[in-house]
Coordinates of C-alpha atoms in Angstrom, one line a residue:
Chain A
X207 CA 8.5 12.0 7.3
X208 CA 11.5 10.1 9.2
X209 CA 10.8 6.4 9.7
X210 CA 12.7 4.2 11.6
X211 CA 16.5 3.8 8.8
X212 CA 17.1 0.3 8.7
X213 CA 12.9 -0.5 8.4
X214 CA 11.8 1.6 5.8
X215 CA 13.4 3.1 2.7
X216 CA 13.1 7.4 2.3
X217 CA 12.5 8.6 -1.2
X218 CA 15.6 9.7 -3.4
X219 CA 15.0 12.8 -2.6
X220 CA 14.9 13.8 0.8
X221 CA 11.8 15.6 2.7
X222 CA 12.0 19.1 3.2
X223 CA 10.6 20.3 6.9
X224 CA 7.2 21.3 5.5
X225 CA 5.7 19.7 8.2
X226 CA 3.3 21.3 10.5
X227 CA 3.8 22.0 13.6
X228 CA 1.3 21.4 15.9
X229 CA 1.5 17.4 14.1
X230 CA 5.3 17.5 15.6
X231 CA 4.0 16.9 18.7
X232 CA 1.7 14.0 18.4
X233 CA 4.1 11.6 16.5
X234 CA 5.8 9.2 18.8
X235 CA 8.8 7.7 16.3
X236 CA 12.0 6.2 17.5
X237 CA 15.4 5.8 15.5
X238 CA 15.8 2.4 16.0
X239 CA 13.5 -1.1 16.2
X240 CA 12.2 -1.5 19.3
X241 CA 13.4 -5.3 21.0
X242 CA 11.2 -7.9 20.4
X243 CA 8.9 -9.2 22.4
X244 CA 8.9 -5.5 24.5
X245 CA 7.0 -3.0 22.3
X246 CA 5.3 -0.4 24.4
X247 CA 2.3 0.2 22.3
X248 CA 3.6 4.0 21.6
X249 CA 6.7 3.4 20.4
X250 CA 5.9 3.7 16.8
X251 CA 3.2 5.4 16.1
X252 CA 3.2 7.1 12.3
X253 CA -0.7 6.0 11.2
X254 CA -3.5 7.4 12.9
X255 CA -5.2 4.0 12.9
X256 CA -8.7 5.6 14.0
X257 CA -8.6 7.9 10.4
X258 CA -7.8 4.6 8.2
X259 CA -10.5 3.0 10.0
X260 CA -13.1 6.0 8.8
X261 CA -11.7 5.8 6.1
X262 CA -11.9 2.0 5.5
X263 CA -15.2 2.3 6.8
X264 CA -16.5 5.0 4.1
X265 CA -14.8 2.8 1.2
X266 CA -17.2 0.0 2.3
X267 CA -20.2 1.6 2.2
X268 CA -19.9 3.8 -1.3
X269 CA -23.1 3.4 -3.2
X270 CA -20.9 1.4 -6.0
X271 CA -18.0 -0.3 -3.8
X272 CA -16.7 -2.8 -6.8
X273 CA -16.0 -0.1 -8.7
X274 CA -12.3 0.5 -7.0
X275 CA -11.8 -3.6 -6.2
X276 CA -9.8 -3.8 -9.1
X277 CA -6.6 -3.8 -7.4
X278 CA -7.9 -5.8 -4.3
X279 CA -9.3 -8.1 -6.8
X280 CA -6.2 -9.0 -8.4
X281 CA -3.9 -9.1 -5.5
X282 CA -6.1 -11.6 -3.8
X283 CA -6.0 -13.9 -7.1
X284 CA -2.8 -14.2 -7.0
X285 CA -3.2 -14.6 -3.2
X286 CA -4.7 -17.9 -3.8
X287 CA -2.9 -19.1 -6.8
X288 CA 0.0 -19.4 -3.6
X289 CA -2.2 -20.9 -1.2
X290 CA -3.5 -23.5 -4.1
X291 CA 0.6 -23.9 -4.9
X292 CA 1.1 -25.5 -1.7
X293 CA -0.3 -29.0 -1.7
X294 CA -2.4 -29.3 1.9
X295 CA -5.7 -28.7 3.1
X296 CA -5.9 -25.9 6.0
X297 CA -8.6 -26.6 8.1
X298 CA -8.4 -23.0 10.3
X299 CA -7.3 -20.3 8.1
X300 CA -7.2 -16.4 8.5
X301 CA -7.4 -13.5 6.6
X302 CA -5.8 -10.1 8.2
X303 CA -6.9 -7.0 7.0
X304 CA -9.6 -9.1 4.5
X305 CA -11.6 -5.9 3.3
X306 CA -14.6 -7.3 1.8
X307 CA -12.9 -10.8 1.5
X308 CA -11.1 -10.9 -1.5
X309 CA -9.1 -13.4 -1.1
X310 CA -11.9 -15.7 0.7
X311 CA -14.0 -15.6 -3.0
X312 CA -11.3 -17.6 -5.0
X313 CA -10.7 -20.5 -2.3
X314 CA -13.0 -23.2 -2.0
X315 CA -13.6 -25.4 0.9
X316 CA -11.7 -28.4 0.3
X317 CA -8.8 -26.4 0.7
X318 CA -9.7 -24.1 4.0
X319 CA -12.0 -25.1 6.2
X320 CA -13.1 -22.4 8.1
X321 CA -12.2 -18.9 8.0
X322 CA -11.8 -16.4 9.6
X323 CA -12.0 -12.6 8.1
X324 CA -10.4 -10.1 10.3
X325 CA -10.6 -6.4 9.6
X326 CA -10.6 -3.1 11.9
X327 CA -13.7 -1.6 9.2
X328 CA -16.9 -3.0 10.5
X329 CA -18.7 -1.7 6.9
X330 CA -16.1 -3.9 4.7
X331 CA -17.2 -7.0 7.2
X332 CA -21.1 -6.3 6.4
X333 CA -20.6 -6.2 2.4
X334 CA -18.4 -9.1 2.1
X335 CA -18.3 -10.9 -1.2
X336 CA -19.6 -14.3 -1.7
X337 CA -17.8 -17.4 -1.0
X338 CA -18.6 -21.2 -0.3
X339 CA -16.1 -21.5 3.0
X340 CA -17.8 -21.1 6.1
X341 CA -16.5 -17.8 7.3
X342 CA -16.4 -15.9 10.7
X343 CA -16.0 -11.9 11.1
X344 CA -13.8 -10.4 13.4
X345 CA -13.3 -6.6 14.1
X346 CA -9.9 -7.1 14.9
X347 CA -6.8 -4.3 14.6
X348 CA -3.8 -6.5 12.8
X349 CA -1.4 -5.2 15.6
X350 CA -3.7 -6.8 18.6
X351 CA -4.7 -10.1 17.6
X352 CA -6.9 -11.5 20.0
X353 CA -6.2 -15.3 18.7
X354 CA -4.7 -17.7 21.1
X355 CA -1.0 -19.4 20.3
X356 CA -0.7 -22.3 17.9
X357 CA -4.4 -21.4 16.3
X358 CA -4.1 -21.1 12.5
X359 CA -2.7 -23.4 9.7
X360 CA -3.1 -20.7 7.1
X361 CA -2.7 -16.4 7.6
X362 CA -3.2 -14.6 4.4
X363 CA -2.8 -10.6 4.6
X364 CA -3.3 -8.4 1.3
X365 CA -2.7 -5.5 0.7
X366 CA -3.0 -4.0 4.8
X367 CA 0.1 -4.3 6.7
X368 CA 0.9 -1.2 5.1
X369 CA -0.9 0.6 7.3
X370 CA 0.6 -0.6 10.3
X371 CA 2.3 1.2 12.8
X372 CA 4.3 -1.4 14.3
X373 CA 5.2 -3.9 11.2
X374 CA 7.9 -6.2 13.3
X375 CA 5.2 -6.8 16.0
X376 CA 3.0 -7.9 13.9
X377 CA 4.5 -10.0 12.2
X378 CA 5.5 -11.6 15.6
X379 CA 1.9 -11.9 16.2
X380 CA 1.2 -13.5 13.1
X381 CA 3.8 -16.2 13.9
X382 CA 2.4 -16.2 17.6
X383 CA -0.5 -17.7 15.9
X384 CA 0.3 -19.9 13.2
X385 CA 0.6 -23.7 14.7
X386 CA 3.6 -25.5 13.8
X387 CA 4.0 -26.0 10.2
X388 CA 1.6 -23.5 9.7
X389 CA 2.7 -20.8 7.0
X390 CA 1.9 -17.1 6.2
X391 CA 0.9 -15.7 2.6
X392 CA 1.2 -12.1 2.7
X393 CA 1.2 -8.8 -0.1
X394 CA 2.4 -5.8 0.9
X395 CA 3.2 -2.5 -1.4
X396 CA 6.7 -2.2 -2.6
X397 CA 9.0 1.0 -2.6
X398 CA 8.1 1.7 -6.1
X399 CA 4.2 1.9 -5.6
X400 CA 2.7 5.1 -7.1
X401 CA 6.2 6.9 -7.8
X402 CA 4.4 8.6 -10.6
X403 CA 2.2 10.6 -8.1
X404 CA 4.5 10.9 -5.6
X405 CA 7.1 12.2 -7.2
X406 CA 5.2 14.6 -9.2
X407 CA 3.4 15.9 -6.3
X408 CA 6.8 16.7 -4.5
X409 CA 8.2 18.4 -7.9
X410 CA 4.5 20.9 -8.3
X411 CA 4.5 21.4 -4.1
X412 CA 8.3 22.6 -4.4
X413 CA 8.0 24.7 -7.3
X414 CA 4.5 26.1 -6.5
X415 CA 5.5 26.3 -2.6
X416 CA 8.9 26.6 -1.9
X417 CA 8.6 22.9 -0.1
X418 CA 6.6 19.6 -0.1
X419 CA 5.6 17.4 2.4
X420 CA 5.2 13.3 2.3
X421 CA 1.8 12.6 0.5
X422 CA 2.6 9.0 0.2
X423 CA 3.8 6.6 3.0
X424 CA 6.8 4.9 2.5
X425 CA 6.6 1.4 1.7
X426 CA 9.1 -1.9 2.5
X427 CA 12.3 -2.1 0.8
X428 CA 12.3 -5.9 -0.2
X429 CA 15.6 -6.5 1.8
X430 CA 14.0 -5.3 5.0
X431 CA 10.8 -7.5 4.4
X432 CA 13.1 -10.5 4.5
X433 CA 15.0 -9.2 7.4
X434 CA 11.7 -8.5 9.4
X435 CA 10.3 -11.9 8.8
X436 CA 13.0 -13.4 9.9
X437 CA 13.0 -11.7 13.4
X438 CA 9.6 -12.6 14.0
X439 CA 10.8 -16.2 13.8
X440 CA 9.8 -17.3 10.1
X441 CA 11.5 -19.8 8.2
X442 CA 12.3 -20.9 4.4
X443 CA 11.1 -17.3 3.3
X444 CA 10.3 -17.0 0.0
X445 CA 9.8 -12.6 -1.5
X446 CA 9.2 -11.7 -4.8
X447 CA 8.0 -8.9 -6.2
X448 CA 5.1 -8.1 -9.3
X449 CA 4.4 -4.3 -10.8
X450 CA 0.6 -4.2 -11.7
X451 CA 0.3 -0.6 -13.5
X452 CA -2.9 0.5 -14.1
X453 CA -3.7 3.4 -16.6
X454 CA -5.8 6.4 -15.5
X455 CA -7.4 9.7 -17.5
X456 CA -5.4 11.4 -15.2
X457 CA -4.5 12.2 -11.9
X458 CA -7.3 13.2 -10.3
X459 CA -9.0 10.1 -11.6
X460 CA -6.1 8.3 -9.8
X461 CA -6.3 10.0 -6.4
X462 CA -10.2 9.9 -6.6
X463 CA -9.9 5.9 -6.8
X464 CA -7.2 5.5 -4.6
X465 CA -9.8 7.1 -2.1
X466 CA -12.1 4.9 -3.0
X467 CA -10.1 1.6 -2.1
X468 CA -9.9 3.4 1.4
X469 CA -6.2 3.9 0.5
X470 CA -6.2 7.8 1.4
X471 CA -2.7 9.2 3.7
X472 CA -3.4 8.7 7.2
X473 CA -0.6 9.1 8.6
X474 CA -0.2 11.7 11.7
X475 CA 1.7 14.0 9.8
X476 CA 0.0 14.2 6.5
X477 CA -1.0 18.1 5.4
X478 CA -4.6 18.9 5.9
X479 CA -4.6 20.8 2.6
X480 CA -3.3 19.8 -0.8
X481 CA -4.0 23.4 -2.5
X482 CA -5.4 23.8 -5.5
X483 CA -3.1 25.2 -7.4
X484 CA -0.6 22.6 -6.5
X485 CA -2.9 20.0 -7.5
X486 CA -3.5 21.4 -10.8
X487 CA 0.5 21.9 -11.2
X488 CA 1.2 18.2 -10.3
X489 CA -1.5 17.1 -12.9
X490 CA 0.4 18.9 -15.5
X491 CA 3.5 17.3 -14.7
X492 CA 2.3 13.9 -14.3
X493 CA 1.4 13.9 -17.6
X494 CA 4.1 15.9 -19.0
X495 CA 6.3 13.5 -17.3
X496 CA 4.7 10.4 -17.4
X497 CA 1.9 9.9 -20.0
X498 CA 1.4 7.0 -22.3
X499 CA 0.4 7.7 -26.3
X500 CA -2.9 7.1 -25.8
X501 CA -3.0 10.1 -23.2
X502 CA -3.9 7.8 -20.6
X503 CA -1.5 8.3 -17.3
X504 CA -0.2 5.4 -16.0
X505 CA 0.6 4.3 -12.1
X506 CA 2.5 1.5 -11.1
X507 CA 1.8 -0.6 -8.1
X508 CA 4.7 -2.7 -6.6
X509 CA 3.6 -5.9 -4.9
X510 CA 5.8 -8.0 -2.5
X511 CA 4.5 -11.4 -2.3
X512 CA 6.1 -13.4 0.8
X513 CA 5.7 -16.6 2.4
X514 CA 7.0 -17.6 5.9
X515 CA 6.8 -20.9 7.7
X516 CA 6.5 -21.4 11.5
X517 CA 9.1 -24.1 12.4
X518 CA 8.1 -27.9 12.6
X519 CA 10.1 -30.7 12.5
X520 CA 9.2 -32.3 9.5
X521 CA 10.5 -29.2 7.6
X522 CA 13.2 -29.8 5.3
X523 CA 16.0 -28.3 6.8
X524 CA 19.8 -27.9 5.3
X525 CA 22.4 -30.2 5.2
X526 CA 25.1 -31.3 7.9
X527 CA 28.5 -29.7 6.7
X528 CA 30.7 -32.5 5.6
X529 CA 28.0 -34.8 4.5
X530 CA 27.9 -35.0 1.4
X531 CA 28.6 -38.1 -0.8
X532 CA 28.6 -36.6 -4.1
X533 CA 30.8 -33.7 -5.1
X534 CA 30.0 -30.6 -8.1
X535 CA 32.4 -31.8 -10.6
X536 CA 30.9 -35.0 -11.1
X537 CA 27.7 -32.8 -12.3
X538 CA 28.9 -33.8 -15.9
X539 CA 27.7 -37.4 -15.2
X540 CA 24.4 -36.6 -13.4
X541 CA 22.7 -39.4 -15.9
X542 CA 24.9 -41.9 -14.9
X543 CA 24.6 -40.7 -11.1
X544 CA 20.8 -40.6 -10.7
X545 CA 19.4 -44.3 -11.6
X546 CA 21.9 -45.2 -8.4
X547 CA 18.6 -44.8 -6.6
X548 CA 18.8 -42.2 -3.5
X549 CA 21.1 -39.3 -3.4
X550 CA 22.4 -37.4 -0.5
X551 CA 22.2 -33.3 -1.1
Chain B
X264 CA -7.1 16.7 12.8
X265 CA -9.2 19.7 13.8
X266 CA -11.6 20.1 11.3
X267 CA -13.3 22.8 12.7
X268 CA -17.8 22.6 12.4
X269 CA -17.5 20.6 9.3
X270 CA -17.0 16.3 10.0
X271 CA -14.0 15.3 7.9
X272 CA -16.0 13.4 5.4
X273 CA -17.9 16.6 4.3
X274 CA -15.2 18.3 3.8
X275 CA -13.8 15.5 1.5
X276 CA -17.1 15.7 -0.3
X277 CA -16.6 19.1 -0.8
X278 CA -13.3 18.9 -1.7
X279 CA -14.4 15.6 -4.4
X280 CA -17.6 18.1 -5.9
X281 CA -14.8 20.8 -6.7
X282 CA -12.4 18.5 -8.1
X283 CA -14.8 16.5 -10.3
X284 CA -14.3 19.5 -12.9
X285 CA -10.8 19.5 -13.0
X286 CA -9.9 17.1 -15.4
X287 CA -12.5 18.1 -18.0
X288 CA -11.1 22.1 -17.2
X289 CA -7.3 20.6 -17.9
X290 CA -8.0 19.0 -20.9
X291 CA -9.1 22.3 -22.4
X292 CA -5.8 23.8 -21.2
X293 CA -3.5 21.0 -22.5
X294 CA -0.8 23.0 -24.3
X295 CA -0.2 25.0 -21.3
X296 CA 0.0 22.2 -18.8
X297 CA 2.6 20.4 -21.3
X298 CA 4.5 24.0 -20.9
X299 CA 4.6 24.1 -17.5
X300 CA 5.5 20.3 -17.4
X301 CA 8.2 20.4 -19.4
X302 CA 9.7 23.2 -17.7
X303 CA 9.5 21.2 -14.4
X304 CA 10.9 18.1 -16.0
X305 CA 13.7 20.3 -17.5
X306 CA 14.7 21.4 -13.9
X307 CA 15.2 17.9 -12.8
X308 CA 17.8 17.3 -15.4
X309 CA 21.3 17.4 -13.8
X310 CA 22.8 20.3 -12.7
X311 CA 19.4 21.9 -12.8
X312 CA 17.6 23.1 -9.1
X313 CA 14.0 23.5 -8.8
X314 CA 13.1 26.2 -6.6
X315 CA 9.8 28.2 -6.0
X316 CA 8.4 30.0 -8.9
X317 CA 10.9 28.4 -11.0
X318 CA 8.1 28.1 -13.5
X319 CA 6.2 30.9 -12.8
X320 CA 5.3 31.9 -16.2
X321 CA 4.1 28.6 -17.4
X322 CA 2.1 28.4 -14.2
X323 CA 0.2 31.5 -14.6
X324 CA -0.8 30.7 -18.4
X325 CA -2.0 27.3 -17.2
X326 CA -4.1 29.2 -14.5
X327 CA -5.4 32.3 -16.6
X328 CA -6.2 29.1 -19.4
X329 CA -8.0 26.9 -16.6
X330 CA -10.1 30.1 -15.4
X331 CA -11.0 30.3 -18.5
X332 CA -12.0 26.8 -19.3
X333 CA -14.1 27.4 -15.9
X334 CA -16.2 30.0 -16.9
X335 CA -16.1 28.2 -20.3
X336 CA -17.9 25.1 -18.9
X337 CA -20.4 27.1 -16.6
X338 CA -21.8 29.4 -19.6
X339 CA -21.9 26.2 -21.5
X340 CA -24.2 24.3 -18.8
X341 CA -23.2 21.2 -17.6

């Protein structure tokens, strides 16, 4: 599956032409970024939204939905560890791509006043968890926010943009939204997520079937994140990157709850059939390849934290060239420098 | 996706019945699937090429032992 070069990063190896062909036809993908602030709605278009949204939607309504939260769970802990690391209350705050409102349970309501959960899954809006802030649902597709400009102090996302179609535009949006000073906390999965599988699905579909195609969608490289938030008009970005790796019986266990967190391949040209006999070959490598002692198989989830402010004037900002009072080499006598009261940078 | 008379949820219920053997039916057949593996693995060494069948053998011992294992688990009553 080709992606856009300088957004997305391919795998080492390079996908074969397995693809189908009637799919050829229905995927819409340029070379290039489309300009910003002029993105025809087709322009990128490598998830079939309306699939992840059935799929979402069936995730939400499992007879035993905390079961697969794990990973939801934790990303949105460490979701608000960030928000509670930034020393200000946010009155309006928003939650993209909330899922049952993960993120919304660890907050309390001295630090966010109201807010909002957005999701395109009605179900995961119904069986939201519990949580003291006042909170309002909103069916709401992350590409086509329908929030006015200058709206939200806060906009947490976790764990959905990568599931977007047009990544740069929303991002745009998000920004579009935030009032001044306002800042975005957002997780995303990182190139390394679920190597494991996906590379031991390409290495069983090539020698069972002469080929493979793309089971996993490609994730961010970490560069590109920072390049992307940039563009869409962030400032003092902060990235950095966590591995959660969780330990499965085996693989089928692994794809069974990875369908459970309504994180199944949606994307336009995904094969309809994974045949058995593949499957049961990549099982056998996965753990060949990658087994712990215990027998347990492990996958690896890559996270990519980032934080982006929307400009204000009351944001530190860097130095004028050629103002500074105090050069490097006196570092030495910093203890003699500092009771001098104020420095200059 | 055309999914023909069946919605695409049954058919991934279908699909999650069939599999919800597997891993019991592969941990019966765990020497095999170690063969196989590590003749996959092997090929990914440098200067080796995996093409189709490359493993052939290994594969059809893992599927004649997984067979097996299925009829194994049926006879035994689940």
């Amino acid at each position: 599956m080709l992606r856009p070069a300088g957004l997305w990063r391919l795998c080492r190896l390079s996908w074969a032409a397995r693809v189908p062909a009637e799919n050829l036809g229905r995927r819409d993908v340029t070379s290039g970024v489309s300009p910003r602030g002029s993105t025809s709605p087709r322009t990128l278009n490598i998830f079939d939204r309306d699939l992840k949204r059935k799929q979402k939607n069936w995730a939400a309504q499992q007879p035993e939905p905390t079961k697969f939260d794990y990973l939801k769970e934790e990303v949105g802990s460490r979701i608000a560890d960030r928000v509670y690391d930034i020393p200000r209350n946010f009155p309006l705050a928003l939650d993209l791509g909330c899922g049952r409102g993960y993120i919304a349970q660890y907050l309390n309501k001295e630090t966010i006043g109201k807010f909002f959960q957005a999701d395109i899954a009605e179900n995961a809006l119904k069986n939201s968890l519990e949580t003291e802030i006042p909170t309002v649902s909103v069916l709401a597709d992350e590409e086509f926010l329908p929030f006015r400009e200058n709206t939200f102090d806060l906009v947490v996302s976790s764990l959905s943009l990568h599931w977007v179609n047009d990544l740069p535009r929303a991002l745009e949006q998000i920004h579009y939204i935030l009032k001044p000073d306002g800042v975005f906390i957002g997780a995303m999965f990182g190139g390394d997520t679920l190597y494991e599988l996906r590379c031991s699905l390409q290495l069983a579909e090539t020698e069972r079937e002469g080929g493979f195609s793309p089971h996993i969608s490609p994730f961010t490289a970490v560069n590109d994140l920072g390049h992307l938030l940039g563009r869409a008009g962030f400032n003092t970005l902060t990235v950095d990157t966590d591995e959660i790796q969780v330990n499965y019986p085996g693989m089928f266990e692994l794809m069974e709850d990875l369908q459970g967190m309504g994180e199944s391949n949606c994307s336009w040209n995904r094969k309809a059939l994974l045949h058995r006999d593949t499957m049961l070959a990549a099982a056998a490598v996965y753990r060949e390849m990658y087994r712990n002692e215990d027998g347990s198989v492990p996958a690896t989830y890559q996270i990519y934290y980032m934080i982006g402010w929307k400009y204000h004037e009351s944001q530190a900002r860097p130095a004028e060239r050629g103002s500074a009072t105090v050069s490097f080499g006196e570092l030495g006598k910093i203890n003699n420098l500092m009771p001098q009261g104020n420095k200059s940078q | 996706m055309k999914w023909g008379f069946l919605g695409w949820v049954w058919r991934l219920m279908l699909i999650i019945s069939r599999l919800r053997a597997f891993p019991e039916r592969l941990a019966a057949c765990g020497a095999e699937a170690a063969a196989y593996g590590r003749c996959v693995q092997a090929s990914t060494a440098p200067g080796g090429r995996l093409s189709k069948d490359f493993c052939a053998r290994e594969f059809e011992a893992l599927r004649s032992c997984f067979a097996a294992a299925a009829k194994k688990t049926l006879e035994g009553g689940c």
